[in-house]
Short mmCIF file of N, CA, C and O in Angstrom, two decimals:
data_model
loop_
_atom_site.label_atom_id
_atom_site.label_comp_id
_atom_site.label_asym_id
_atom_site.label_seq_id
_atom_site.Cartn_x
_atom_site.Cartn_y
_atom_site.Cartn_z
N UNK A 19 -15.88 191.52 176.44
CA UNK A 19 -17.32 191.36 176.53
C UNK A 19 -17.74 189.95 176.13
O UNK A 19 -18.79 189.53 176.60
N UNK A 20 -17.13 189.26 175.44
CA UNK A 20 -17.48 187.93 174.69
C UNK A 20 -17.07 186.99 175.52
O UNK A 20 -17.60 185.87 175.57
N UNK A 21 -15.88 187.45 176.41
CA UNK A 21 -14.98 186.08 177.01
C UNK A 21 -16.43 186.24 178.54
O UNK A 21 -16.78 185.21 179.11
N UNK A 22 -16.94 187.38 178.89
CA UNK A 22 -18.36 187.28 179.86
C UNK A 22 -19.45 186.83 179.63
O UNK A 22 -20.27 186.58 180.51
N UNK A 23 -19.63 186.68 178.47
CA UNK A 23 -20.99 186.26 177.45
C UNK A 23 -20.85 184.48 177.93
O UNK A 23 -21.63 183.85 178.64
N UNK A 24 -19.77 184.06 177.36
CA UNK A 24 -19.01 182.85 177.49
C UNK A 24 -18.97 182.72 178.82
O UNK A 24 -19.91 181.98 179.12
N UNK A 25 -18.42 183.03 179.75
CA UNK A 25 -18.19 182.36 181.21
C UNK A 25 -19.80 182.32 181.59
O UNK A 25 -20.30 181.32 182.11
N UNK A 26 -20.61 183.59 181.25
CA UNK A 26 -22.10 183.22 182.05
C UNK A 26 -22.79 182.16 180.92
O UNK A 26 -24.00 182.03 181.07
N UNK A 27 -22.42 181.69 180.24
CA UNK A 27 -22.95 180.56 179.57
C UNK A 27 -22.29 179.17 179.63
O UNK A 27 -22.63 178.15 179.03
N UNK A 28 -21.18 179.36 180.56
CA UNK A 28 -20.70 178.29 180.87
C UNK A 28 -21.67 177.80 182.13
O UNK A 28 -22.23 176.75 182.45
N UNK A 29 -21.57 179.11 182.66
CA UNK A 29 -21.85 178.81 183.96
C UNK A 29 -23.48 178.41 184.18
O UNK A 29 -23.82 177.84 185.22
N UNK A 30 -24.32 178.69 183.30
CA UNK A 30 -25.42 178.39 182.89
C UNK A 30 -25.38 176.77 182.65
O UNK A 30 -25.99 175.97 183.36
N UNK A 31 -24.93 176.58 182.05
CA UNK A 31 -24.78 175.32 181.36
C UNK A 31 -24.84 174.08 182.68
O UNK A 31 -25.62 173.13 182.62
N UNK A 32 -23.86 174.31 183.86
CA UNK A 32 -23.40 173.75 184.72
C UNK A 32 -23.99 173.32 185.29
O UNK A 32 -24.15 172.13 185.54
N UNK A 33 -24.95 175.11 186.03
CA UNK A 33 -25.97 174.57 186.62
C UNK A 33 -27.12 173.78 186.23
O UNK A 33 -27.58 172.83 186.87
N UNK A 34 -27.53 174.20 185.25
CA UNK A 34 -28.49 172.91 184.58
C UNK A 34 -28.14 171.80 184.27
O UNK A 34 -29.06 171.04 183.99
N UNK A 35 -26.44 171.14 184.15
CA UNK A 35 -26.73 169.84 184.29
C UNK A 35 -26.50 169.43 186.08
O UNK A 35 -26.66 168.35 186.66
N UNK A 36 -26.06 170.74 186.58
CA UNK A 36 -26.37 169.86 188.64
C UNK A 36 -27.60 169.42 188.38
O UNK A 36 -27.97 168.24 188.41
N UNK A 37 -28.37 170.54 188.06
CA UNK A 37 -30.20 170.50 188.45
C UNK A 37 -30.71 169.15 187.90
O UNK A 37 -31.50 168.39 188.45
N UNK A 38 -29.96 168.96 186.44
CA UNK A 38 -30.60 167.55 185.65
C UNK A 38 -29.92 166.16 186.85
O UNK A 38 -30.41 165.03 186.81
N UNK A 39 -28.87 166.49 187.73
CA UNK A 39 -28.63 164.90 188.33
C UNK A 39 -29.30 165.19 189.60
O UNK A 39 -29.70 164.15 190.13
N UNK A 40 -29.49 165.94 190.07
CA UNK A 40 -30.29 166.27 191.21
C UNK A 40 -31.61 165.42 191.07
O UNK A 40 -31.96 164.43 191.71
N UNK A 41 -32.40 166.29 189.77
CA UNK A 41 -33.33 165.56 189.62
C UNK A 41 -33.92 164.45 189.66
O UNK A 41 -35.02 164.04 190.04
N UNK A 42 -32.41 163.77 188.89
CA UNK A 42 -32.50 162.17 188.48
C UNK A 42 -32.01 161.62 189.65
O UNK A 42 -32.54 160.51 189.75
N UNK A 43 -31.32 161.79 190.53
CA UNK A 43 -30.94 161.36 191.71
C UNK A 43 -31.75 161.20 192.75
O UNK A 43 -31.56 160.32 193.59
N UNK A 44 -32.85 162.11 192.80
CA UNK A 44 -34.19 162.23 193.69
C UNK A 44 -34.84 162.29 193.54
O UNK A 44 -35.65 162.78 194.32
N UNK A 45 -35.24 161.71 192.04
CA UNK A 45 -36.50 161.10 191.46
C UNK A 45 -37.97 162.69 191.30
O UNK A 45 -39.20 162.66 191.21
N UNK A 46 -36.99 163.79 191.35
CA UNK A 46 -38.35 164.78 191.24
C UNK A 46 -39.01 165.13 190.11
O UNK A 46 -38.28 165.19 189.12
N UNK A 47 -40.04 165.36 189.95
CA UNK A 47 -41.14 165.48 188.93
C UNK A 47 -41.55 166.99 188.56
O UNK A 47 -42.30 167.61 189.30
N UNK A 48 -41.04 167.53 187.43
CA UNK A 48 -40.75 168.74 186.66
C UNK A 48 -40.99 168.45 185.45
O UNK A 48 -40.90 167.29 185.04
N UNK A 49 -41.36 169.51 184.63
CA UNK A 49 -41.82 169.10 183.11
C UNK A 49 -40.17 169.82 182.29
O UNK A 49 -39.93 169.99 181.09
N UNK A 50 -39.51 170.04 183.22
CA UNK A 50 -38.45 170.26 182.25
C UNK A 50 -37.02 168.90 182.73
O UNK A 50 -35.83 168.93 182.41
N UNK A 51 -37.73 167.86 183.54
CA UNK A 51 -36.44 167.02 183.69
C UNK A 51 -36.32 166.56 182.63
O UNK A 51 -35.09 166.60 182.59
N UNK A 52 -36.76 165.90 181.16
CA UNK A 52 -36.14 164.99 180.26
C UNK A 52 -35.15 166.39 179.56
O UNK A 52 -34.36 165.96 178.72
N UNK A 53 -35.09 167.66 179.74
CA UNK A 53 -34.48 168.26 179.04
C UNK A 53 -33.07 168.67 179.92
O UNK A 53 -31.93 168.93 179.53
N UNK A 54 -33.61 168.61 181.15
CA UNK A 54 -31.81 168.75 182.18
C UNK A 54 -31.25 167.15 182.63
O UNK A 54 -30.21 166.83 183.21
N UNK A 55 -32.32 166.36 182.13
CA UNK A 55 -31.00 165.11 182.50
C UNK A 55 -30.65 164.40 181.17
O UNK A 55 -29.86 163.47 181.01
N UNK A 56 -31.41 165.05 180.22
CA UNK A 56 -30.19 164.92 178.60
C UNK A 56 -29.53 165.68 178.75
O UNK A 56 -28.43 165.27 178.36
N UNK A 57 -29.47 166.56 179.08
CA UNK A 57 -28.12 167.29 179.05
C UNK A 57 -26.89 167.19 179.69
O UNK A 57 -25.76 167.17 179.20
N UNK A 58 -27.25 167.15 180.90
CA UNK A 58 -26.40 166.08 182.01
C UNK A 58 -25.78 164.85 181.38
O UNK A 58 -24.58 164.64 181.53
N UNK A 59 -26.50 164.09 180.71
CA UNK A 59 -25.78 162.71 180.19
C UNK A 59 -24.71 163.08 179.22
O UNK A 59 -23.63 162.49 179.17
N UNK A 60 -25.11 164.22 178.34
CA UNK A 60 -24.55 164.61 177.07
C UNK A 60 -23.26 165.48 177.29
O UNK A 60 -22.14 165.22 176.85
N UNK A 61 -23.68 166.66 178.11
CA UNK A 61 -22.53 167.61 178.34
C UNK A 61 -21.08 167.31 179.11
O UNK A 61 -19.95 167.75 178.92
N UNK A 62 -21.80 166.06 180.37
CA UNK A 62 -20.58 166.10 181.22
C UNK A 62 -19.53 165.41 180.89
O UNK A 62 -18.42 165.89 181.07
N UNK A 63 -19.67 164.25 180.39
CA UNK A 63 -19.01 163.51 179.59
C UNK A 63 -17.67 163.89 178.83
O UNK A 63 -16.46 163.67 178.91
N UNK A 64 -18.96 164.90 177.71
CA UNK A 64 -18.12 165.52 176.72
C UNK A 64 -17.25 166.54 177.30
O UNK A 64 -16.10 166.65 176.87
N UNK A 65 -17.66 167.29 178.20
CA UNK A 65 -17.00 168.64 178.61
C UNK A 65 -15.97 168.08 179.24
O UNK A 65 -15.10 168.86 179.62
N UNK A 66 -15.79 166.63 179.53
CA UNK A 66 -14.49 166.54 180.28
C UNK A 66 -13.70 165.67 179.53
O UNK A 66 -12.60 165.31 179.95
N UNK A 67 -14.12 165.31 178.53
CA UNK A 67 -13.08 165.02 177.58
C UNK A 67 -12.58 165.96 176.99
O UNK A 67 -11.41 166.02 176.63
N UNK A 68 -13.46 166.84 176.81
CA UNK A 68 -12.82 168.13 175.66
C UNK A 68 -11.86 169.13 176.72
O UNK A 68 -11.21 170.08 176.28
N UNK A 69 -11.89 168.73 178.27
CA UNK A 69 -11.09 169.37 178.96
C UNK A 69 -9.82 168.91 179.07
O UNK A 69 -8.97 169.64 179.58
N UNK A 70 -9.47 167.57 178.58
CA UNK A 70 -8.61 166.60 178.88
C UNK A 70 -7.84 167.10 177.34
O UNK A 70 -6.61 167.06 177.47
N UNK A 71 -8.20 167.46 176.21
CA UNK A 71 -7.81 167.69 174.97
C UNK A 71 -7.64 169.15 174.65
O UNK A 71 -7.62 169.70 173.55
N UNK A 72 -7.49 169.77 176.15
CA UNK A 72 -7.84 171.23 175.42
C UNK A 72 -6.37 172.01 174.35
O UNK A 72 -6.55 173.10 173.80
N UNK A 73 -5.27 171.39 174.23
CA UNK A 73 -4.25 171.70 173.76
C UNK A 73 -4.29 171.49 172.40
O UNK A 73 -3.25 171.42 171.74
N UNK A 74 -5.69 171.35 171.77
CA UNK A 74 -5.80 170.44 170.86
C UNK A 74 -6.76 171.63 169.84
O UNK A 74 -7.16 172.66 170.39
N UNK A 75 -7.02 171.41 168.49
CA UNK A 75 -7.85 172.06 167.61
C UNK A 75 -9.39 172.28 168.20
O UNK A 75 -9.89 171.24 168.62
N UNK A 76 -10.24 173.47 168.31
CA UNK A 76 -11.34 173.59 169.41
C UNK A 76 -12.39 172.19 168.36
O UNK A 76 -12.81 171.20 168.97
N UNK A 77 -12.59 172.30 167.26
CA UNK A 77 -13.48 171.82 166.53
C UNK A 77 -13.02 170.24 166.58
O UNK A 77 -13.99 169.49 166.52
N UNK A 78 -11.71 169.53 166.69
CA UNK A 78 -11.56 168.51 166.99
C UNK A 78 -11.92 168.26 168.51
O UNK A 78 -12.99 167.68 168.67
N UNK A 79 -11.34 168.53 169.45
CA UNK A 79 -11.89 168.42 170.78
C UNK A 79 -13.38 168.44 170.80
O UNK A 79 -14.10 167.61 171.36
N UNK A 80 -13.65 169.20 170.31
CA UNK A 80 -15.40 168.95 170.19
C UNK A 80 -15.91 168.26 169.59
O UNK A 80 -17.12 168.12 169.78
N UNK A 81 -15.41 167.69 168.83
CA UNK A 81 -16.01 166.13 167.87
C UNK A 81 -15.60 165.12 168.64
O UNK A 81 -16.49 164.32 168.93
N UNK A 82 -14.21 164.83 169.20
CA UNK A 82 -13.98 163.69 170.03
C UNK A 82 -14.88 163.76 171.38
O UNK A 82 -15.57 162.76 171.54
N UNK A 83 -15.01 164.73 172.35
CA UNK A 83 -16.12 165.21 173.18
C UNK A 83 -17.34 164.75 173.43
O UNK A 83 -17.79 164.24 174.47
N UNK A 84 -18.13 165.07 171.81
CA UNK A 84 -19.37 164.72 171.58
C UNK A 84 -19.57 163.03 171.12
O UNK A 84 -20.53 162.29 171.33
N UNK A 85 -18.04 162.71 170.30
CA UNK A 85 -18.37 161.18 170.29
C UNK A 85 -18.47 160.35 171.73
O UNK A 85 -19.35 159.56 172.04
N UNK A 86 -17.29 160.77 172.55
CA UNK A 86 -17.16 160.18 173.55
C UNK A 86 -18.25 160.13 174.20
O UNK A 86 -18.93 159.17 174.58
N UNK A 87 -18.38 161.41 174.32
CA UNK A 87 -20.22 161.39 175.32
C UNK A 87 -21.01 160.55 175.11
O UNK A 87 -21.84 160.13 175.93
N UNK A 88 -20.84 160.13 173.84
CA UNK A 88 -22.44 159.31 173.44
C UNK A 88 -21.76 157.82 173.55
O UNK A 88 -22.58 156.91 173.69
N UNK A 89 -20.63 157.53 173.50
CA UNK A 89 -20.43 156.31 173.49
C UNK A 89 -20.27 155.64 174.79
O UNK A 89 -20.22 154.41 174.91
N UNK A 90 -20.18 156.53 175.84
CA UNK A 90 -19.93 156.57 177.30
C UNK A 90 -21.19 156.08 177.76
O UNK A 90 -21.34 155.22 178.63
N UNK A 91 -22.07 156.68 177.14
CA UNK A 91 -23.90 156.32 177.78
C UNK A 91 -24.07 155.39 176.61
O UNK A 91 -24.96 154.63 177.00
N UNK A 92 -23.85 155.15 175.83
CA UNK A 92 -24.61 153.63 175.24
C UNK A 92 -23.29 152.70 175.84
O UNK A 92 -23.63 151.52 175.81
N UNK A 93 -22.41 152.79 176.18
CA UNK A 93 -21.75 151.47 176.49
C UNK A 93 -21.79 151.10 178.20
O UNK A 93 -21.22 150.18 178.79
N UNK A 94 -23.00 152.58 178.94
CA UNK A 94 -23.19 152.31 180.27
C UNK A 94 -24.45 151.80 180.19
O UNK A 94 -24.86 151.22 181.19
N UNK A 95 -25.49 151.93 178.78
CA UNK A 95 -27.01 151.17 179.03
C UNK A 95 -26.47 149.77 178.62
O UNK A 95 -26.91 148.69 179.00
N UNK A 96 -25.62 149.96 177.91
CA UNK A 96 -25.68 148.14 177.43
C UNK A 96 -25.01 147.47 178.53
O UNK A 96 -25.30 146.27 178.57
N UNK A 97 -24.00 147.97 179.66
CA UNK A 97 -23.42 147.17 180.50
C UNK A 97 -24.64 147.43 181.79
O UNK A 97 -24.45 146.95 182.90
N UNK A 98 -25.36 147.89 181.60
CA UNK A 98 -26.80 147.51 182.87
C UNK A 98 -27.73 146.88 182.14
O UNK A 98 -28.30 146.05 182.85
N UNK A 99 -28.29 146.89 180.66
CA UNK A 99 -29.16 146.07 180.24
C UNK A 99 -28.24 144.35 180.38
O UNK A 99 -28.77 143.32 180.80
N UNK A 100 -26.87 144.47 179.92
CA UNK A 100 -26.24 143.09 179.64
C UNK A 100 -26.50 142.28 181.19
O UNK A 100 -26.59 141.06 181.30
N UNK A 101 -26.61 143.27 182.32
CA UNK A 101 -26.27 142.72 183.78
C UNK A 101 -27.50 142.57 184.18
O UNK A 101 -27.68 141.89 185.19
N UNK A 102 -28.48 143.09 183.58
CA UNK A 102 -30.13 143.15 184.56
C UNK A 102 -29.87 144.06 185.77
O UNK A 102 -30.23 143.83 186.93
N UNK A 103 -29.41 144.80 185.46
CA UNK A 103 -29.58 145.79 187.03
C UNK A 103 -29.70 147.48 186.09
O UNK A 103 -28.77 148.28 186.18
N UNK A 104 -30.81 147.76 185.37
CA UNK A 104 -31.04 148.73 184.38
C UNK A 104 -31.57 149.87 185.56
O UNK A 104 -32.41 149.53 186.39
N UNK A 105 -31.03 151.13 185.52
CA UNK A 105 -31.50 151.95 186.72
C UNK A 105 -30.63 153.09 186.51
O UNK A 105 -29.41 153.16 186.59
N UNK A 106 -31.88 154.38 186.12
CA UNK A 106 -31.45 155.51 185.66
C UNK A 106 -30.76 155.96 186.62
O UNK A 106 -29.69 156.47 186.28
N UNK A 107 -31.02 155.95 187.78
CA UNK A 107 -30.43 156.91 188.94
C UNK A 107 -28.76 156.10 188.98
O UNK A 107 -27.87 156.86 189.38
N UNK A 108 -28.38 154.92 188.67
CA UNK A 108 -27.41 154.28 188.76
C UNK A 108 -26.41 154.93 187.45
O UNK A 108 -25.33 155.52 187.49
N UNK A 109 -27.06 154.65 186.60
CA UNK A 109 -26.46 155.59 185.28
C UNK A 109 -25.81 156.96 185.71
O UNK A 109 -24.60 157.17 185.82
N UNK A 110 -26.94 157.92 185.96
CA UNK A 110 -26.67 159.67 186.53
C UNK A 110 -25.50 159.45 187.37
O UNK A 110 -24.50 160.12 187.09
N UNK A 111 -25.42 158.48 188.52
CA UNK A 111 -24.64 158.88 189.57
C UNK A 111 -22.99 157.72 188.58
O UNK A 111 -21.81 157.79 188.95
N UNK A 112 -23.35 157.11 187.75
CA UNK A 112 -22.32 156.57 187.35
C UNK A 112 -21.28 157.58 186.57
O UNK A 112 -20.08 157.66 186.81
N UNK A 113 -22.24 158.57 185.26
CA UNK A 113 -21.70 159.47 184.38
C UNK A 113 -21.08 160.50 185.43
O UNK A 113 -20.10 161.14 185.05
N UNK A 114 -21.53 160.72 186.66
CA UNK A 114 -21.29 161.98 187.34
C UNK A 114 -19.74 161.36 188.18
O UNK A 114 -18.94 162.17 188.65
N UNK A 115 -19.54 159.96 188.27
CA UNK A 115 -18.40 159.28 188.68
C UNK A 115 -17.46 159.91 187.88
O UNK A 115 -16.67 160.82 188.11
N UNK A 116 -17.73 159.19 186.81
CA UNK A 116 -16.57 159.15 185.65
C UNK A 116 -16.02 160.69 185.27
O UNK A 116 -14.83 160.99 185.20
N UNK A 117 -17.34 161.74 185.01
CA UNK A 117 -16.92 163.13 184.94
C UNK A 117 -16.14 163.82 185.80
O UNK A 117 -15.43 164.75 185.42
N UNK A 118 -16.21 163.48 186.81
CA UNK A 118 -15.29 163.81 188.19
C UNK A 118 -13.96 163.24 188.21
O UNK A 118 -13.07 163.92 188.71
N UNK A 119 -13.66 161.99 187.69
CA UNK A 119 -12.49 161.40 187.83
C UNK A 119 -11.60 162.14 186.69
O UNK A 119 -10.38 162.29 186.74
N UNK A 120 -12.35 162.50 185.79
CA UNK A 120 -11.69 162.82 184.41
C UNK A 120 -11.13 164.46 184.52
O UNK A 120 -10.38 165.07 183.76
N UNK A 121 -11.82 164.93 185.83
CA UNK A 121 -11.86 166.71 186.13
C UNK A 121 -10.86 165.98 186.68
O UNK A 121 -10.31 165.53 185.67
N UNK A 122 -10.09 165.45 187.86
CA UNK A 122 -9.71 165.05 188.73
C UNK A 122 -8.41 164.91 187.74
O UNK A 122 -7.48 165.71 187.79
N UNK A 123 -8.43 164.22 187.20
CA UNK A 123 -7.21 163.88 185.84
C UNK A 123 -6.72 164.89 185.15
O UNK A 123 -5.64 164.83 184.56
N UNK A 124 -7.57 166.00 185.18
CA UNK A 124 -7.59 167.37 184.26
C UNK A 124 -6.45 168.15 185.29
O UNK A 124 -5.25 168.30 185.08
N UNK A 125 -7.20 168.55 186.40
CA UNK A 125 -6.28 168.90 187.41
C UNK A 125 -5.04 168.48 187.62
O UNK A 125 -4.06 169.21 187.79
N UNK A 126 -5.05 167.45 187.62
CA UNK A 126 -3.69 166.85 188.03
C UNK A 126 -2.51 166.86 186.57
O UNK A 126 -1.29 166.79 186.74
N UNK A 127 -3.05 166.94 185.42
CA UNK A 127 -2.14 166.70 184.61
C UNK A 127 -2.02 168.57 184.20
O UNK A 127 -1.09 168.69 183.41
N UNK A 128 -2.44 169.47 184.40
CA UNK A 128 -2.87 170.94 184.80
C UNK A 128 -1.56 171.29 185.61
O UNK A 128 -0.65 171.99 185.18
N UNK A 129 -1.59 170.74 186.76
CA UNK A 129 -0.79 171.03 187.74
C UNK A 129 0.71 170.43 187.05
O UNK A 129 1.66 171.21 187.14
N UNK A 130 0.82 169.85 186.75
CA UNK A 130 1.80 168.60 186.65
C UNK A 130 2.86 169.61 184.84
O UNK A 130 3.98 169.44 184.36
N UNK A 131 1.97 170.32 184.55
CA UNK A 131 2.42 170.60 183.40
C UNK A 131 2.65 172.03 183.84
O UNK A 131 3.57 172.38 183.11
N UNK A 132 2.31 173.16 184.70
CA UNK A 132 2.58 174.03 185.06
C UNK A 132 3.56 174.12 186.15
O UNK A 132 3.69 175.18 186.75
N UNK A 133 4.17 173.20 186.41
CA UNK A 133 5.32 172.90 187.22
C UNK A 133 6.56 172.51 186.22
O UNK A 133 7.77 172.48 186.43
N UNK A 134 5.92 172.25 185.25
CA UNK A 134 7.17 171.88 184.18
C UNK A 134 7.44 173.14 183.75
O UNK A 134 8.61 173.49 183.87
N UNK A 135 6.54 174.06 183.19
CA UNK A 135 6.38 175.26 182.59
C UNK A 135 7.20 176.21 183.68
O UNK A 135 8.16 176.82 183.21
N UNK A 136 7.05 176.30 184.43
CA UNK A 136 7.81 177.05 185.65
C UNK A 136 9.23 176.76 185.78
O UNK A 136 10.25 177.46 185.70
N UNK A 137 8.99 175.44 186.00
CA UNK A 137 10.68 174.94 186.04
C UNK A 137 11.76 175.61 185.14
O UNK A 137 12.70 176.29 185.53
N UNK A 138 11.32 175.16 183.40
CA UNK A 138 11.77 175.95 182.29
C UNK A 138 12.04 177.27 182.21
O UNK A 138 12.91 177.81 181.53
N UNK A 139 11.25 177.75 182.93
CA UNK A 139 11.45 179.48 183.04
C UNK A 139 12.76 179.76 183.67
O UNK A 139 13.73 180.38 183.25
N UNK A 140 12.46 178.97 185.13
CA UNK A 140 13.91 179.61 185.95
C UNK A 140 14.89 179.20 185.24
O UNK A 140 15.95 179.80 185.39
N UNK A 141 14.84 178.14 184.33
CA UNK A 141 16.42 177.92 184.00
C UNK A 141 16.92 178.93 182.98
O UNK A 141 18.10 178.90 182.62
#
């Protein structure tokens, strides 16, 4: 019952940060965007670092996660304030880069380790 509680609150989660880059991506006007594209900045980040660490203590993964997140978006405002090209929608679609590459990394090192795990078996 808990591990369903959990997946529909994952899955909650998700969609509200699509909805928060959607938003920010197409500039739409809602009184709940400053609350889905903080979250978006905050969650995706983290959720894919803490996916990259999941072999790891849950409460550490989630501290490295949450640091990373935040250091990911202040070291992406200071490299558009440092350049003069400051532009939220550039940010959204930048964090949504990096979160993808890092799923992308997740997968692959996923795969890469369950082929080892297999291997070991047959022998």
């Amino acid at each position: 019952m808990l591990k369903q509680h959990r997946r529909a609150l994952a899955w909650l989660v998700a969609l509200a940060c699509i909805a928060g880059a959607v938003i920010a991506l197409f500039d739409i006007e809602t009184p709940l965007r400053p609350f889905l594209i903080s979250l978006f900045l905050l969650v995706v980040p983290g959720a894919a670092v803490v996916g990259l660490l999941r072999d790891r203590d849950p409460l550490a993964a989630l501290s490295v996660g949450a640091a990373a997140s935040l250091v990911l978006n202040v070291l992406l405002a200071e490299a558009m304030l440092l350049f003069d090209a400051w532009s939220p929608r550039a940010g959204v679609a930048t964090v949504a880069v990096l979160g993808g590459f890092m799923y992308v990394l997740r997968v692959l090192y996923r795969g890469n380790r369950m082929q080892t795990e297999q291997g070991a078996r047959a022998r």
